mmCIF file of C-alpha atoms and ligand atoms in Angstrom:
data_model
loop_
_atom_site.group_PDB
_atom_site.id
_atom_site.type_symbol
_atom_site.label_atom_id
_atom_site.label_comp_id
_atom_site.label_asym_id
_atom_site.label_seq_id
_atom_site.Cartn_x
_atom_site.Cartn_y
_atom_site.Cartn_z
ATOM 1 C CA UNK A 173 26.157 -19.597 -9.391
ATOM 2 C CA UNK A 174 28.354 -17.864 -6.210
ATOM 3 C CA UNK A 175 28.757 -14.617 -7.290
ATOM 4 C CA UNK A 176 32.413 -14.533 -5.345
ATOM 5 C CA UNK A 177 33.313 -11.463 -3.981
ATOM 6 C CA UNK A 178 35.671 -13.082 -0.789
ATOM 7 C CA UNK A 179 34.574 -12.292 2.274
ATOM 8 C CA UNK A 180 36.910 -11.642 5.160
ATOM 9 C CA UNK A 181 34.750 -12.309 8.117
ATOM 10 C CA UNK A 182 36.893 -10.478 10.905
ATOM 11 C CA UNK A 183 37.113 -7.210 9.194
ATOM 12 C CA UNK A 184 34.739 -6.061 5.950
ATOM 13 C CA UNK A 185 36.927 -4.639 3.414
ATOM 14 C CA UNK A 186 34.992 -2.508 1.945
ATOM 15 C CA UNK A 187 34.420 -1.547 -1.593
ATOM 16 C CA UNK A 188 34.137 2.176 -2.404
ATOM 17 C CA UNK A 189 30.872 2.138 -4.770
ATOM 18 C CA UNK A 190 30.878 5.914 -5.417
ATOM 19 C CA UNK A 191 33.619 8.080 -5.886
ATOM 20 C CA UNK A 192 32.482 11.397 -4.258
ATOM 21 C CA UNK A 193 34.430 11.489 -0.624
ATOM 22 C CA UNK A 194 33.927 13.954 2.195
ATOM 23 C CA UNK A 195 37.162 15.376 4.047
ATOM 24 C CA UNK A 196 37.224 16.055 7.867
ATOM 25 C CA UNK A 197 37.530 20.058 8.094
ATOM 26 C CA UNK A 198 38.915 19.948 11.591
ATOM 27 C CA UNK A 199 40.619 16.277 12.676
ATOM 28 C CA UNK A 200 40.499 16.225 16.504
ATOM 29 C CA UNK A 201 42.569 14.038 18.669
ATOM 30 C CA UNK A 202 40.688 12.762 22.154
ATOM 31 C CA UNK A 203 41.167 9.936 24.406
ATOM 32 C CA UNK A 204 37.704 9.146 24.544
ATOM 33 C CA UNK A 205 35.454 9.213 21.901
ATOM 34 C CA UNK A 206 31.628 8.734 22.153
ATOM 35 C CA UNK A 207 30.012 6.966 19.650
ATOM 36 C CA UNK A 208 26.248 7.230 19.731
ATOM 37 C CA UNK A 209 24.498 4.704 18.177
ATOM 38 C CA UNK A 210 20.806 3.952 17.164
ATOM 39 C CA UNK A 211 20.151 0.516 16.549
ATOM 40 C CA UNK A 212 17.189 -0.920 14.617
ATOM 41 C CA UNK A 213 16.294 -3.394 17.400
ATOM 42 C CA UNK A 214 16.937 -7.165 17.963
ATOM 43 C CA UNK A 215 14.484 -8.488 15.522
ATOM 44 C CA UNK A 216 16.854 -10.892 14.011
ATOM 45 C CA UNK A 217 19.476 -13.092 14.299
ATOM 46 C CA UNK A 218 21.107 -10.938 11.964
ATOM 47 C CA UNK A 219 20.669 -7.759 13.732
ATOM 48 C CA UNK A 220 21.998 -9.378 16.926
ATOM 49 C CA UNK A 221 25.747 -10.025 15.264
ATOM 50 C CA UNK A 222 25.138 -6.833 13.696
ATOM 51 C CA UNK A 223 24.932 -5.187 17.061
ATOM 52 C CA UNK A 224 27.953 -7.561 18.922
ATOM 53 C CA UNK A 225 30.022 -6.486 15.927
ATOM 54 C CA UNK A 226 29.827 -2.968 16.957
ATOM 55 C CA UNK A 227 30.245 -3.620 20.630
ATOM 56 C CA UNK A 228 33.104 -5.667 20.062
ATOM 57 C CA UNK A 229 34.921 -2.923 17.775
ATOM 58 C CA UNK A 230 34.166 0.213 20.148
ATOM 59 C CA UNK A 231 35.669 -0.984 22.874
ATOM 60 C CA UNK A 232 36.888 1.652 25.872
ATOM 61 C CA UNK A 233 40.358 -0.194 25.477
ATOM 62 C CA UNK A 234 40.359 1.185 21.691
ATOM 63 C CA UNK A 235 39.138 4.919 23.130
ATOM 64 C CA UNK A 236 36.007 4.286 22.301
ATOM 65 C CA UNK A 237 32.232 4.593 24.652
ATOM 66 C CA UNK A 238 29.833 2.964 22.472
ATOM 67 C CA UNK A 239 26.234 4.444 23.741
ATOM 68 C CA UNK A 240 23.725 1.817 21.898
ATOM 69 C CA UNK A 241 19.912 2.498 21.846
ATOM 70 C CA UNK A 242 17.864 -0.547 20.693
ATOM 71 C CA UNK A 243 14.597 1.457 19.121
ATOM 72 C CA UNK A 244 12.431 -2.319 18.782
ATOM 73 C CA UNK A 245 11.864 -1.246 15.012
ATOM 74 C CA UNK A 246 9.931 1.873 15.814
ATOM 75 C CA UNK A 247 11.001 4.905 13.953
ATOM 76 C CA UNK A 248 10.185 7.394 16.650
ATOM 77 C CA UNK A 249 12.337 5.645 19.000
ATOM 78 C CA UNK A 250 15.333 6.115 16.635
ATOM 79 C CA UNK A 251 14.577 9.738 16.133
ATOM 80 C CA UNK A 252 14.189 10.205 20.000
ATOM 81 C CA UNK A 253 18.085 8.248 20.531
ATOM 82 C CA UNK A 254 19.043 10.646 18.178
ATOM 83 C CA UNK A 255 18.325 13.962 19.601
ATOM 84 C CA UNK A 256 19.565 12.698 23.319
ATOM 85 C CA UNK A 257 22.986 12.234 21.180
ATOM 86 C CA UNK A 258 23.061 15.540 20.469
ATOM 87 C CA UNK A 259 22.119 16.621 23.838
ATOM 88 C CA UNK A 260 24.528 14.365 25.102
ATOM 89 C CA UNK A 261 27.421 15.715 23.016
ATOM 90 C CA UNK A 262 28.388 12.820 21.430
ATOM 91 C CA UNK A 263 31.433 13.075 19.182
ATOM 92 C CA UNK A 264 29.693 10.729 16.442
ATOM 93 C CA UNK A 265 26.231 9.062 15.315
ATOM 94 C CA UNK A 266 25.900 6.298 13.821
ATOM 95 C CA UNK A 267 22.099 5.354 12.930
ATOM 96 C CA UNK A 268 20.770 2.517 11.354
ATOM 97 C CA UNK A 269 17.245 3.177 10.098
ATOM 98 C CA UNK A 270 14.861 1.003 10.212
ATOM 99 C CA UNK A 271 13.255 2.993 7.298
ATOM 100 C CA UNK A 272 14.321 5.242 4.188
ATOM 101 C CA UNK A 273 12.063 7.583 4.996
ATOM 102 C CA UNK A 274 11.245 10.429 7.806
ATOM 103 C CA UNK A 275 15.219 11.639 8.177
ATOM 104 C CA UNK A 276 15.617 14.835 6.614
ATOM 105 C CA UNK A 277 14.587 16.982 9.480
ATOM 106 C CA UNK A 278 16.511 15.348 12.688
ATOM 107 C CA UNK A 279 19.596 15.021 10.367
ATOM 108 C CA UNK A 280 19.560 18.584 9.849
ATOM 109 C CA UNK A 281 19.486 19.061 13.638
ATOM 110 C CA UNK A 282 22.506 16.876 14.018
ATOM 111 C CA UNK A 283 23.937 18.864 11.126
ATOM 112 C CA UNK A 284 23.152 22.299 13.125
ATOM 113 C CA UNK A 285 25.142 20.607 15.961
ATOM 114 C CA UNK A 286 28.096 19.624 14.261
ATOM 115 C CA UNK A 287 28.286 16.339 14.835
ATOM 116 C CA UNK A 288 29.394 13.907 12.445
ATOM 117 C CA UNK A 289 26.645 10.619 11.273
ATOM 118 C CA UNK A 290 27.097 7.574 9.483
ATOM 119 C CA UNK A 291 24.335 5.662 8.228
ATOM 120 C CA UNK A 292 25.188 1.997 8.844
ATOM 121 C CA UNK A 293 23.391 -0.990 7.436
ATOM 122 C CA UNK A 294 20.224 0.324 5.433
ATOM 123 C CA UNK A 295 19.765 3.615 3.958
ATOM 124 C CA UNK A 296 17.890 6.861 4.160
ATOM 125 C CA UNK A 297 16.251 8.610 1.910
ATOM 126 C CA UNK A 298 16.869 12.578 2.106
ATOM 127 C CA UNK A 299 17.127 15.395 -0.120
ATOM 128 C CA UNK A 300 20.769 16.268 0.828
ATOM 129 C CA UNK A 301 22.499 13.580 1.004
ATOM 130 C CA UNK A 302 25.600 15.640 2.520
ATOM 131 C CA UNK A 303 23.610 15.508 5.671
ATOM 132 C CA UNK A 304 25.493 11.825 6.501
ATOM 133 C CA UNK A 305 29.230 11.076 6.142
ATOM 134 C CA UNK A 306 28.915 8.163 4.402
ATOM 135 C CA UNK A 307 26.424 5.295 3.783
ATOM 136 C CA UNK A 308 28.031 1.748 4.817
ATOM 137 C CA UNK A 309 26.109 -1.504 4.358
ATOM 138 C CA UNK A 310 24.892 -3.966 1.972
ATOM 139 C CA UNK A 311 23.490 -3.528 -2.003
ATOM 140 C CA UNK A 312 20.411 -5.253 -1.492
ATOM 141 C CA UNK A 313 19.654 -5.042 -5.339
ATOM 142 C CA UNK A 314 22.494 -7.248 -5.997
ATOM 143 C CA UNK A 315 21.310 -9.796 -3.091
ATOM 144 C CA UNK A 316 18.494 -9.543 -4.657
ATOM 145 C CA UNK A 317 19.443 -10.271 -8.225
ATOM 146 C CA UNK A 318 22.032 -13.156 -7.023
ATOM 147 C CA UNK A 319 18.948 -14.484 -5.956
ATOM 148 C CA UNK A 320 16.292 -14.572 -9.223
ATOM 149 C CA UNK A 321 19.442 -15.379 -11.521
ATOM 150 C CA UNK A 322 19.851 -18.702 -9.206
ATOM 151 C CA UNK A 323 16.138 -19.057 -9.279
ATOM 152 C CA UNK A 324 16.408 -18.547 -13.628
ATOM 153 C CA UNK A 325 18.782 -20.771 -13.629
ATOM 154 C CA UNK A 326 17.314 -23.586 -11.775
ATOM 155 C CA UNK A 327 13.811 -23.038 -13.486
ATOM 156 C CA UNK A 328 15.861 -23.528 -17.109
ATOM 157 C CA UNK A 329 18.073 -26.826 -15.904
ATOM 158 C CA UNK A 330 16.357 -27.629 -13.114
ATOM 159 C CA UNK A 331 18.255 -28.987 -9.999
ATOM 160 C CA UNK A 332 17.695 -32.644 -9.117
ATOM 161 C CA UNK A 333 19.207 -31.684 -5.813
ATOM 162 C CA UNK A 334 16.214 -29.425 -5.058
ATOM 163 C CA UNK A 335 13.422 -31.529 -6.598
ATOM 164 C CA UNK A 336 12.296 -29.554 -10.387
ATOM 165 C CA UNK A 337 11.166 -25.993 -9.337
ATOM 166 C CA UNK A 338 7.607 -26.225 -11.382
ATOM 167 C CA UNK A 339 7.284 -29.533 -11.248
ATOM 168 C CA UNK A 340 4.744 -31.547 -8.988
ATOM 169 C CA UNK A 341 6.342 -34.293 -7.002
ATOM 170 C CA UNK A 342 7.784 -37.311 -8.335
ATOM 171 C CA UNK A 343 7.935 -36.136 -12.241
ATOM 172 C CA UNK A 344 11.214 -36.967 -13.865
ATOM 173 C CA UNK A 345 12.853 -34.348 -15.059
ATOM 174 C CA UNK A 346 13.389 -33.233 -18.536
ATOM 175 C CA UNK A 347 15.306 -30.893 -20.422
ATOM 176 C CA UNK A 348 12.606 -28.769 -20.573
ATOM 177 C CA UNK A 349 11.629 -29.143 -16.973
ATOM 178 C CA UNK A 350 9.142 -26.142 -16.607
ATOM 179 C CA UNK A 351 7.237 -27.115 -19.647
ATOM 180 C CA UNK A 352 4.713 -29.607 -18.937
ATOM 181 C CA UNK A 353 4.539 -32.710 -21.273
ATOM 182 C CA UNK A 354 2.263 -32.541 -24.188
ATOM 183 C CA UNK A 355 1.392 -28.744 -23.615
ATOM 184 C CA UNK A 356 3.023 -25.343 -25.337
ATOM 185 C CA UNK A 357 2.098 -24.304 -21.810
ATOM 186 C CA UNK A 358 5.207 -23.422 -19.373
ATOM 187 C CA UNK A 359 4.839 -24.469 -16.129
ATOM 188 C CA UNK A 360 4.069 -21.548 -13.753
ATOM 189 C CA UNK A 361 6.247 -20.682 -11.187
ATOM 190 C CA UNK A 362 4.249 -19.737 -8.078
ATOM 191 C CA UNK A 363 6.168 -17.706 -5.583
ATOM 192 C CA UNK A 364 5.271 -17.120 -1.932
ATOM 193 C CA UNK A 365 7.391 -13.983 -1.243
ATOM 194 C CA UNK A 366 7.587 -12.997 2.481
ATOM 195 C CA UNK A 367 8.574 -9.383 2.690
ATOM 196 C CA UNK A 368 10.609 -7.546 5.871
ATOM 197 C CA UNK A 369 10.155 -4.169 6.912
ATOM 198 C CA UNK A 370 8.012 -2.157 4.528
ATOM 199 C CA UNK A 371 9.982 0.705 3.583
ATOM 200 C CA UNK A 372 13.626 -0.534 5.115
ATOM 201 C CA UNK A 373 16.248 -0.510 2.199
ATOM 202 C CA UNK A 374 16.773 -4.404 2.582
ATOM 203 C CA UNK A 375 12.828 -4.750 1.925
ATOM 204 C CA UNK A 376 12.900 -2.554 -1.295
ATOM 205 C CA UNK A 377 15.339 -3.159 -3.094
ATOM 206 C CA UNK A 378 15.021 -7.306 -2.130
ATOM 207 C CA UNK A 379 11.490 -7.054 -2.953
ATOM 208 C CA UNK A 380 12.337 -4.960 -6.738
ATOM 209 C CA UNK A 381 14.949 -7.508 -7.608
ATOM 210 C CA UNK A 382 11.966 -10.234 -7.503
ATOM 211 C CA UNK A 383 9.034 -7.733 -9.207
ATOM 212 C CA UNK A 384 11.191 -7.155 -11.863
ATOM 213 C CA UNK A 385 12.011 -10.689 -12.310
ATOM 214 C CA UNK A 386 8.228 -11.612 -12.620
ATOM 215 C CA UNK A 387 7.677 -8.716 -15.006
ATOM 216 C CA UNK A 388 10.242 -10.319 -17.156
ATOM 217 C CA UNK A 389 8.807 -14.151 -17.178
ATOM 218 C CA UNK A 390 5.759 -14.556 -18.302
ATOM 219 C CA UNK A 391 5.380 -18.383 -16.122
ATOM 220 C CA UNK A 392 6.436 -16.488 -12.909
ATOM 221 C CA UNK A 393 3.601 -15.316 -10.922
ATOM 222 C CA UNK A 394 3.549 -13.982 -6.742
ATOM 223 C CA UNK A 395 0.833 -16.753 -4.728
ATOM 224 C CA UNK A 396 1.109 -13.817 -2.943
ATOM 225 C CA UNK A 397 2.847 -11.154 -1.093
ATOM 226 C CA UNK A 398 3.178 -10.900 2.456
ATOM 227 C CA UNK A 399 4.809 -9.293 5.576
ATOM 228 C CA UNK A 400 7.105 -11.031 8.399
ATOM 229 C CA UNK A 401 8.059 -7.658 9.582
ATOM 230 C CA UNK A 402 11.542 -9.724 9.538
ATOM 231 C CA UNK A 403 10.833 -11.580 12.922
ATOM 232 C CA UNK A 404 10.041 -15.369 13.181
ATOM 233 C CA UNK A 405 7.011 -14.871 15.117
ATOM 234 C CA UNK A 406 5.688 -12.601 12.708
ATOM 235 C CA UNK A 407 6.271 -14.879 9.308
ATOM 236 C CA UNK A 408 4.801 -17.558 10.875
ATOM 237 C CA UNK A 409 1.557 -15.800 12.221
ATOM 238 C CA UNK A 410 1.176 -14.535 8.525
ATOM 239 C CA UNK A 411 2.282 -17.449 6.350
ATOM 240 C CA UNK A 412 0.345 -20.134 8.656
ATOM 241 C CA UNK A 413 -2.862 -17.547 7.935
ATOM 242 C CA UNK A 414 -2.286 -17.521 4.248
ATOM 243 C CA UNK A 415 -1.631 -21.226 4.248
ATOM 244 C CA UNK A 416 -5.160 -22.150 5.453
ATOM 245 C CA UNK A 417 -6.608 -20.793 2.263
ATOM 246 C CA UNK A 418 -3.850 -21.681 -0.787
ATOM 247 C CA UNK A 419 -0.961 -24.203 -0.462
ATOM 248 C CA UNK A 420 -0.347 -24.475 -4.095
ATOM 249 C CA UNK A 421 3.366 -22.598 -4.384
ATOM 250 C CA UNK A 422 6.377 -23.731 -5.729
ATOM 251 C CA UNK A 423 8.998 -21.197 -4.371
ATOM 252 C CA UNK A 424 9.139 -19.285 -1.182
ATOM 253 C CA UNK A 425 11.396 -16.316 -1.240
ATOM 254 C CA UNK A 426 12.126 -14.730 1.894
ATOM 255 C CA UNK A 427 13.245 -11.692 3.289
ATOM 256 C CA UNK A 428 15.796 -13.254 5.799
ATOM 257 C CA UNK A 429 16.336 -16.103 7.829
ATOM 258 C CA UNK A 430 14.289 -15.716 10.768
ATOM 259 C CA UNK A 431 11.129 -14.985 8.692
ATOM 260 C CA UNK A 432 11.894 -18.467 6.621
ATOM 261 C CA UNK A 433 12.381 -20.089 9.953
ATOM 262 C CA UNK A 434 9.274 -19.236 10.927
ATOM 263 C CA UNK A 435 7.542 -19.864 7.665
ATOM 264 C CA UNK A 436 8.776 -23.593 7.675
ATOM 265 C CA UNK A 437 7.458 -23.795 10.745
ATOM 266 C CA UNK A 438 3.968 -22.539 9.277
ATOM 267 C CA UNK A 439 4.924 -25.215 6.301
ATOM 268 C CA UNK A 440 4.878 -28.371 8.407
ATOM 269 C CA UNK A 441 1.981 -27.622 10.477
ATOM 270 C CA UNK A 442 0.441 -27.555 7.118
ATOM 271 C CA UNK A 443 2.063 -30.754 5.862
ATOM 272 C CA UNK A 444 3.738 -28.821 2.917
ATOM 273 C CA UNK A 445 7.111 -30.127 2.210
ATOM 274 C CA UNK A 446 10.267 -27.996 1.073
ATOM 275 C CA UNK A 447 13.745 -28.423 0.100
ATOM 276 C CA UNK A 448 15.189 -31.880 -1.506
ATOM 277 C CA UNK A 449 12.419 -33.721 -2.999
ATOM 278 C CA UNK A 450 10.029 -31.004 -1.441
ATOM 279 C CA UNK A 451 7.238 -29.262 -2.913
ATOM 280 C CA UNK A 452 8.586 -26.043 -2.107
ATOM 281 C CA UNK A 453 12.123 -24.349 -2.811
ATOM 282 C CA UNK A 454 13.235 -22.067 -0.305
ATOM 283 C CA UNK A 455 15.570 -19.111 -1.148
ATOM 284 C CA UNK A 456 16.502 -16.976 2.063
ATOM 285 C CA UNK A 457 18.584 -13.847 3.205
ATOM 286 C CA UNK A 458 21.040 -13.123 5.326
ATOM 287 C CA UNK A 459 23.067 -16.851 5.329
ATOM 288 C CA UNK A 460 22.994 -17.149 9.511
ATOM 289 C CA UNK A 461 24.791 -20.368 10.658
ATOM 290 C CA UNK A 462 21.356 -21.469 11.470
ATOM 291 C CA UNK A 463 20.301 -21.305 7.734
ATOM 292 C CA UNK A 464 23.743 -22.437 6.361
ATOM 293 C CA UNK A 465 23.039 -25.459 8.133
ATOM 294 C CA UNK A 466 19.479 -25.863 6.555
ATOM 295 C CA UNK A 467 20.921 -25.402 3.154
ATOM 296 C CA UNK A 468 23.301 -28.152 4.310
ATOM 297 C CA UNK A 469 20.768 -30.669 5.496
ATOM 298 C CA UNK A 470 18.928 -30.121 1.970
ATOM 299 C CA UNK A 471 15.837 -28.070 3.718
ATOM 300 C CA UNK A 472 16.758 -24.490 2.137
ATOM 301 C CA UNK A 473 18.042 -24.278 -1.026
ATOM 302 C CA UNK A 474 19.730 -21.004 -1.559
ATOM 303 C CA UNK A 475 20.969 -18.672 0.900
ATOM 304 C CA UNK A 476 22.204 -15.326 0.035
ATOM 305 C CA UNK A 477 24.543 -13.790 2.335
ATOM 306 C CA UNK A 478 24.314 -10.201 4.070
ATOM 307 C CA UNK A 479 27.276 -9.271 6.221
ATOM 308 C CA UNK A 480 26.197 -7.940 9.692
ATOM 309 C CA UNK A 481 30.082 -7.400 10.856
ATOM 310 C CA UNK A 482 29.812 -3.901 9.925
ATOM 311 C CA UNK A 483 31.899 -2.639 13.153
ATOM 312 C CA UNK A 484 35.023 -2.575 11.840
ATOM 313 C CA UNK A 485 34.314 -0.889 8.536
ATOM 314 C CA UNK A 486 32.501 1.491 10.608
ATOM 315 C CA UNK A 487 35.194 2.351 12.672
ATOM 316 C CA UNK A 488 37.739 2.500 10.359
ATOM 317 C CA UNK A 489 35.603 5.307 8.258
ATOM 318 C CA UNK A 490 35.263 7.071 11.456
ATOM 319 C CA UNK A 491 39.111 6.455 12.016
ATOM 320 C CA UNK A 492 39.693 8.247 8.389
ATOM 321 C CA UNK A 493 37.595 11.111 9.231
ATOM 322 C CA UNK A 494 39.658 11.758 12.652
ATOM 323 C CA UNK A 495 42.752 11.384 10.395
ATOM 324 C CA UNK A 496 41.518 13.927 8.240
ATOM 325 C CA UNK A 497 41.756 11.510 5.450
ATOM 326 C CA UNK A 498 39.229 11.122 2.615
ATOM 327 C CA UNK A 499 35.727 8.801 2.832
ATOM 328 C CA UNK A 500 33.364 7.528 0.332
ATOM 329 C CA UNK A 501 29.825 8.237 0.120
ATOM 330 C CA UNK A 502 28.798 4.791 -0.269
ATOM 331 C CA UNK A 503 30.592 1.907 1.059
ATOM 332 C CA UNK A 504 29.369 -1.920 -0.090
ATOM 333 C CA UNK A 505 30.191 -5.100 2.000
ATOM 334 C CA UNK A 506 31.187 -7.943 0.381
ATOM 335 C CA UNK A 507 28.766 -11.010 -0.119
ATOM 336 C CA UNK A 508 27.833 -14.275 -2.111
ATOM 337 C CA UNK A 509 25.553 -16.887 -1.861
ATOM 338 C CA UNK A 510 25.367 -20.737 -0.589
ATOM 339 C CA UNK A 511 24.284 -24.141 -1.962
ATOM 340 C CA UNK A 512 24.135 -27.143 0.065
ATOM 341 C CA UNK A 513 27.482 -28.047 -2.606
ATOM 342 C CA UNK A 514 29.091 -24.800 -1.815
ATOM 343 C CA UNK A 515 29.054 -25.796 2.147
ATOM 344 C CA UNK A 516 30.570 -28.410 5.005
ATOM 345 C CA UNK A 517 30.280 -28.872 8.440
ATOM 346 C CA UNK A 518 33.302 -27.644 8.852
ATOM 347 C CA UNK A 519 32.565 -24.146 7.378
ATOM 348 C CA UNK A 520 29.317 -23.579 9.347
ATOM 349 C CA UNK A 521 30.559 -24.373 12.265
ATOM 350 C CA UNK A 522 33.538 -21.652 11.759
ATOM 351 C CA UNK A 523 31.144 -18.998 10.992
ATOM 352 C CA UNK A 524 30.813 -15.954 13.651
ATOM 353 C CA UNK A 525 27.612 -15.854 12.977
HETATM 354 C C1 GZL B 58 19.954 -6.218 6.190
HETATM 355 C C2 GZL B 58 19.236 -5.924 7.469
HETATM 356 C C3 GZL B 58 18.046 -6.800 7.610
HETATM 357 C C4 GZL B 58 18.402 -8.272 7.683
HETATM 358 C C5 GZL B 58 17.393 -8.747 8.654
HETATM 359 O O1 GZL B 58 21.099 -5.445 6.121
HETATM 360 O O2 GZL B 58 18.806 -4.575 7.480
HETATM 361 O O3 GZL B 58 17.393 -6.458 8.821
HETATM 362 O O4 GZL B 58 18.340 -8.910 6.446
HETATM 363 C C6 GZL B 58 17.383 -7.612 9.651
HETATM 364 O O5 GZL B 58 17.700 -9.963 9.277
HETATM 365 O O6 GZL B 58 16.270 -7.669 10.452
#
């Protein structure tokens, strides 16, 4: 079930995806260098260890400034941090966009300037991709697909630890456990699938893992589809509206952490239950500490990690290009995912975020 690539939380070794590397023309050698960087926002808990991961890596005792802009997940604000960098004279800039789209244009005015960008986190989507050093984050396809091969897999055994996905409450289960008894009929799977960002790379590619997976079973069918914008204020707004008109789901599948926290929030004050013995099966993003331990407690049932400690990766890229030394185009973080038998105390409680 844990797809196992080991992750090293103090330092992301990275895995060059694509072979294509860029070479630093003209290696310079400063004291100080200043890093200009333009942050999504603080939306998440995520994005929070995202951004003390980068704080704690550019450090002035290293020979770093780290100049951090938090754009509150507005797009303009990003392209507005962006252009002060380059009035500023920054040596690099590192951006990560809240959406694919809407780049091309400022990244060719960072080009024109000479200074160096690496898109951290999510990507963007541009028709020359030389305009960025290298891309360094997450494949959210294979978070994605980690995900709907757990879900597969518990929908064909079904998990007694979880209660039988497709099954209503207090059915044994069988071998067959999404068939119902005495029909040809399978069980349909009704999924409540809570969306982040519309257009962010995490959102997409998340979101096509699941489509596809629906496309391919024929008993799998969205209750709906809905925004959290990924911010627990948002998911539960939106999931406590749709709740007042349709409670019959059997999965939710959420975007990240915060969003689910909200949504179970939006759950109880309906008096839907979720998780061991629950109506609902939760699968959620990012594996915060906070989620890890309701995957523990048997309230979520799979979490799928998404490193945030991106700093060091990040600075050792921009290290390379300094050295003159070769970088990849696309660099992938490792990840897995978590089941309440794949945790302990112990290990929660040792996570740095
Ligand atoms: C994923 C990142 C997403 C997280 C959310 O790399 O872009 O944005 O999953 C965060 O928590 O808001």
């Amino acid at each position: 079930m844990r797809r196992f690539f080991s992750l090293i939380l103090s330092t992301a070794i990275a895995f060059n995806i694509a072979g294509c590397t860029v070479q630093n023309a003209d290696p310079q050698d400063k004291d100080l260098y200043v890093i200009g960087f333009s942050q999504v926002g603080s939306e998440s808990d995520w994005r929070i260890a995202n951004s003390q991961s980068m704080i704690e890596t550019f450090t002035e005792d290293k020979g770093y400034e780290l100049r951090m802009v938090n754009a509150r997940q507005n797009q303009d604000n990003q392209l507005a941090a962006v252009r002060t960098f380059i009035l500023e004279g920054v040596d690099f800039i590192v951006i990560a966009p809240v959406v694919e789209e809407g780049w091309d244009s400022v990244l060719a005015e960072v080009r024109a300037s000479g200074i160096p960008v690496i898109i951290m986190d999510r990507s963007v989507s541009v028709s020359d991709n030389s305009l960025y050093l290298s891309n360094i984050g997450s494949d959210f396809l294979n978070q994605g697909t980690m995900a709907v091969e757990w879900l597969e897999e518990q929908t064909e055994t079904g998990d007694p630890g979880q209660g039988e996905i497709g099954l209503t409450e207090g059915e044994t289960p069988t071998e067959e456990v999404i068939e119902d008894e005495g029909s040809d009929e399978t069980d349909t799977l009704r999924i409540l699938h809570l969306q982040g960002t519309y257009g962010a790379t995490a959102q997409l590619l998340r979101t096509q893992a699941l489509e596809d997976a629906v496309e391919a079973h024929d008993n799998w069918e969205f209750a709906a589809q809905i925004c959290g914008d990924y911010t627990e204020a948002k998911a539960y707004e939106v999931v406590s509206e749709y709740l007042s008109g349709d409670t019959d789901i059997d999965v939710l599948y959420s975007e990240n952490d915060n969003m689910t926290f909200g949504a179970m929030r939006a759950m109880d004050d309906a008096g839907i239950t979720y998780g061991e013995g629950g109506q609902v099966t939760i699968i959620t993003f990012d594996a915060t500490r906070e989620a890890l331990q309701y995957c523990l407690d048997g309230d979520i049932a799979l979490c799928v990690e998404c490193n945030p400690i991106l700093g060091p990766a990040v600075e050792e890229l921009i290290s390379d290009y300094r050295n003159g030394n070769s970088i990849s185009r696309q660099v992938y973080v490792p990840e897995t995912t978590y089941t309440a038998s794949d945790l302990t105390q112990e290990f929660i409680d040792s996570r740095i975020y």
